[in-house]
Amino acid sequence: MADGRRLSRRGFLAASGAGLAAAVVGTTVAGSAGMGEPDPDAVRLGDFWLFGRYEDGCADADFDEEDLSPVQLPHCVTPLSWTGWQPSSWQDRWIYRKHFTVSPAMASERVRARFDGVMTNAAVYLNGTLVASHNGGYLPFEVELPQVTAGDNILAVVVDGRWQLDVPPNLPRMDGPSVIDFYQPAGIYRPATIGTVPRTRLTDVFACPADVLSPARSLRLTCELDTTTAIAEPLQVTASVSQAGRELAQGAATVGPMPVGTKTVTFEVGGLGAVRLWDVEDPALCDVTVSVRSGPRRLDQRVVRVGFREARFTADGFFLNGRRLKLFGLNRHQWYPFAGGAMPDRVQRRDAEILRRELNCTMVRCSHYPQSTAFLDTCDELGLLVWEEIPGWGRVGDAAWQQQNLRDVSAMVVRDRNHPSIVVWGTRVNEATGTTEMYLKTGKLAKQLDPSRPTSGALASTTGARLALPPGTDEQVLAYNDYTARRGAPFQLKAPRPGVPYLVTESIGTLAGARAYRRTDPNATRQQQAELHAKAHDLAAADDRYSGLLAWCAFDYPSGWQRSMGGSKFAGVSDIFRIPKPAAAFYASQGDPRVRAVVETGFAWDFGAGFPAPGATIWSNCDRLEVFLADRHVGTARSRRAEFPHLRYPPFAVDLPPARAELRVDGYVGDRLVVTRRYSGDRAHDVLSCVPDDTELRSDGADATRVVVSVIDRYGTLRASASGKVSLTLTGPGELVGDTTLDLAATGGAAAVWLRPFAGPPGTLTLTARHDSLGVATSTVTARAPGATPTSATRP
Ligand code: GAL
């Protein structure tokens, strides 16, 4: 664990440049930009929380905070490494305390706090009084704080991270966190905000595109109004739809006088014939600005983002905007090394970028719970379709547990129904047999809240999956976790069930092929994973009745199911650091070569045991590969089209002599040389590399970026067989989210850490990596004040 991660209170304040007064007073709650123009997310409650283990009285207003440590959100309650997580380290109750100051004027306003995700249960106290509690770690909740007083206030959150809670996916009557396949460390691990909201406010806007493929397309608006003062005059609710900064259409409704309470207002905006449709290749989004006015006075405004697309699962496959699209994708768990789930928006967004831009996925399954909204926003922006599902894994709990399923369906659908990327709701607990009655309820609820999307739920191959749809069910897509191909057997998929929409929601994982796929495993094992992924997608592409296939899985993740392997599941096509394994090369090779021409050998050019196997694979989207040793042409790679007849870009095979020479592969599209890759067999030129994903961050205490530390050959290719220890030191105003020593023999030549600037003044963070024998590499990241204009070097 990094030395910066558990700073003492004093060290933290010094390092972050903040004074004690700031820590005690904490955040000053921002008012609205003026009455009637509130920003509901006025202040991120990120920095200066005081944190510690629960003890009696810890939520009281006058609790002695001396032994608490300052922390920033998002936060995980325990230090973690990249593997070997111990649930006992987070299975407890914890206290977070946040001081904030409210001006006399604002004390009379409507103040509320919002928590995007607290694992697992939360009890929120204001100035020592319990004001709200929430169960479940994956969905947001809001707390109105009418009791705020002018001056210092204290918000205390008791976080319960124990497995015993009767909340999905936990199963309290079963042995403990290792009975499900992913660990869930506790904490306030997603953003939290506090701010004033108008007395009459829009609590929700659902903007649902209708008749999308017709020029008469429209937007159906369902707006939830909530007022704490009676409104005597009629209210005007208006909506303006714009795309790329240009207004396309407007609509409005009038609501009669409103008593204290809530009201649902529905109306339609037509005239949207000019809208550009949202598509995976062209994810054109629209902004819908909804305002509530009383006469000339604007009481509230909310902007939601939507996309016009028609997504249809049919018995003959999946269609987007009337065009057949074979869904090509992976499952994603949200867990990261060192931080559990507590990674900020930028890091969440990066996962979507990896899936869409680097692995060419058209769809991701958020297995097995609702994931961060930053991740979903990026799916909208990049054209990555999403399956989202309620928390759960393998079994269902008691009646109270199943009631929570219903609350989760409701909270998930309401939170996310404006995302065009989401095309199906998983309203069934993953692979649980459960009762038909329960699925009818959850499916029906999702349909009520969002009539525009089908519901489904992944069925298991191993737990008596019922392949028949229950009569009268609302479940519309038959989703199957297809592990038909068990270890040792030739790879196959179950035939699609005729007459129903059919999607493969999992396949391969560690149930076919090998038990683990690590960079430290033999080349043949890593290659087998790549071949299985290619085969699975080839089979899914062979038959139009498969809507597509979402393989298991994108990234390695910590799991109690694999205690023999240090509590990690090595099923990812990329490792837990998001560093690609050879199986990722298959996905990388399935994109258009005009966008990115890819040549990736499926073998390491390191002359290790069994090297090089005859017919070794090269993954590529080129038409032809010419192979050279020491710049002498040794052959043309053979296409493996016959083995993968349905892949867009089948791999190639080469037979190479074990000459310790430099390998060069030239890739051609038609007659044009589009890419040259070189691989060095000479380890004498290997170097240590240390590369950040971003060179500029915000100094808001939450922002962070990954730095990949690896051994590479002289041409930049990862040397997976490299070993040695790398020690890391960070200078500058920030913390190292990661181990200070990386053991490359254990991680396979590469690993990563994350840099997280402190909230406070800008500065420069310099990470120095020292390898036993390969010397030093450094990387530098600039932390800028939030709101400062980034330079072009920063990824958006
Ligand atoms: C599936 C399950 C996944 C994962 C996989 C094994 O049955 O749905 O969550 O555990 O097996 O790799």
Coordinates of C-alpha atoms in Angstrom, one line a residue, residues 278-283 307-313 318-321 323-332 351-352 355-357 360-367 371 375-388 419-425 453 503 547-550:
W278 CA -27.7 7.5 -32.3
D279 CA -25.8 4.5 -33.5
V280 CA -22.7 2.5 -32.4
E281 CA -20.7 4.1 -35.3
D282 CA -22.2 7.6 -34.8
P283 CA -23.4 8.0 -31.3
G307 CA -30.2 9.4 -28.1
F308 CA -32.7 8.4 -30.8
R309 CA -32.2 4.8 -31.6
E310 CA -34.4 1.8 -32.2
A311 CA -32.9 -1.3 -30.5
R312 CA -34.8 -4.6 -31.2
F313 CA -34.0 -8.1 -30.1
F318 CA -30.5 -7.9 -32.9
F319 CA -31.3 -4.9 -35.0
L320 CA -30.2 -1.3 -34.3
N321 CA -32.1 1.3 -36.3
R323 CA -29.9 -2.7 -39.4
R324 CA -28.7 -6.1 -38.2
L325 CA -25.9 -5.8 -35.7
K326 CA -24.2 -8.8 -34.2
L327 CA -23.5 -7.9 -30.6
F328 CA -19.8 -8.4 -29.9
G329 CA -18.7 -7.9 -26.4
L330 CA -17.5 -8.7 -22.9
N331 CA -18.7 -8.7 -19.3
R332 CA -17.3 -6.0 -17.0
D351 CA -12.9 1.2 -19.0
A352 CA -15.5 2.1 -21.6
L355 CA -13.9 -1.7 -24.4
R356 CA -15.1 0.3 -27.3
R357 CA -11.9 1.8 -28.8
N360 CA -13.9 -3.0 -30.6
C361 CA -16.8 -4.2 -28.4
T362 CA -20.3 -3.1 -29.5
M363 CA -21.8 -4.2 -26.2
V364 CA -20.8 -4.6 -22.6
R365 CA -22.7 -6.4 -19.8
C366 CA -22.5 -4.7 -16.5
S367 CA -22.2 -7.9 -14.5
Q371 CA -22.3 0.4 -12.5
F375 CA -19.0 4.6 -17.2
L376 CA -22.5 4.7 -18.7
D377 CA -22.2 8.3 -19.9
T378 CA -19.1 7.2 -21.8
C379 CA -20.9 4.2 -23.3
D380 CA -23.5 6.8 -24.6
E381 CA -20.7 8.9 -26.0
L382 CA -18.7 6.1 -27.6
G383 CA -21.6 4.0 -29.0
L384 CA -21.1 1.0 -26.6
L385 CA -24.4 -0.8 -26.0
V386 CA -25.1 -1.9 -22.5
W387 CA -26.9 -4.7 -20.6
E388 CA -27.5 -3.5 -17.1
H419 CA -29.0 6.4 -21.5
P420 CA -29.4 5.4 -25.2
S421 CA -26.6 2.9 -24.7
I422 CA -28.7 0.7 -22.5
V423 CA -30.8 -1.7 -24.6
V424 CA -32.0 -4.3 -22.1
W425 CA -32.7 -4.5 -18.4
R453 CA -36.8 -1.7 -23.4
L503 CA -28.4 -13.7 -26.5
S547 CA -28.2 -11.7 -31.2
G548 CA -24.6 -11.9 -30.2
L549 CA -22.2 -13.0 -27.6
L550 CA -20.8 -11.2 -24.5

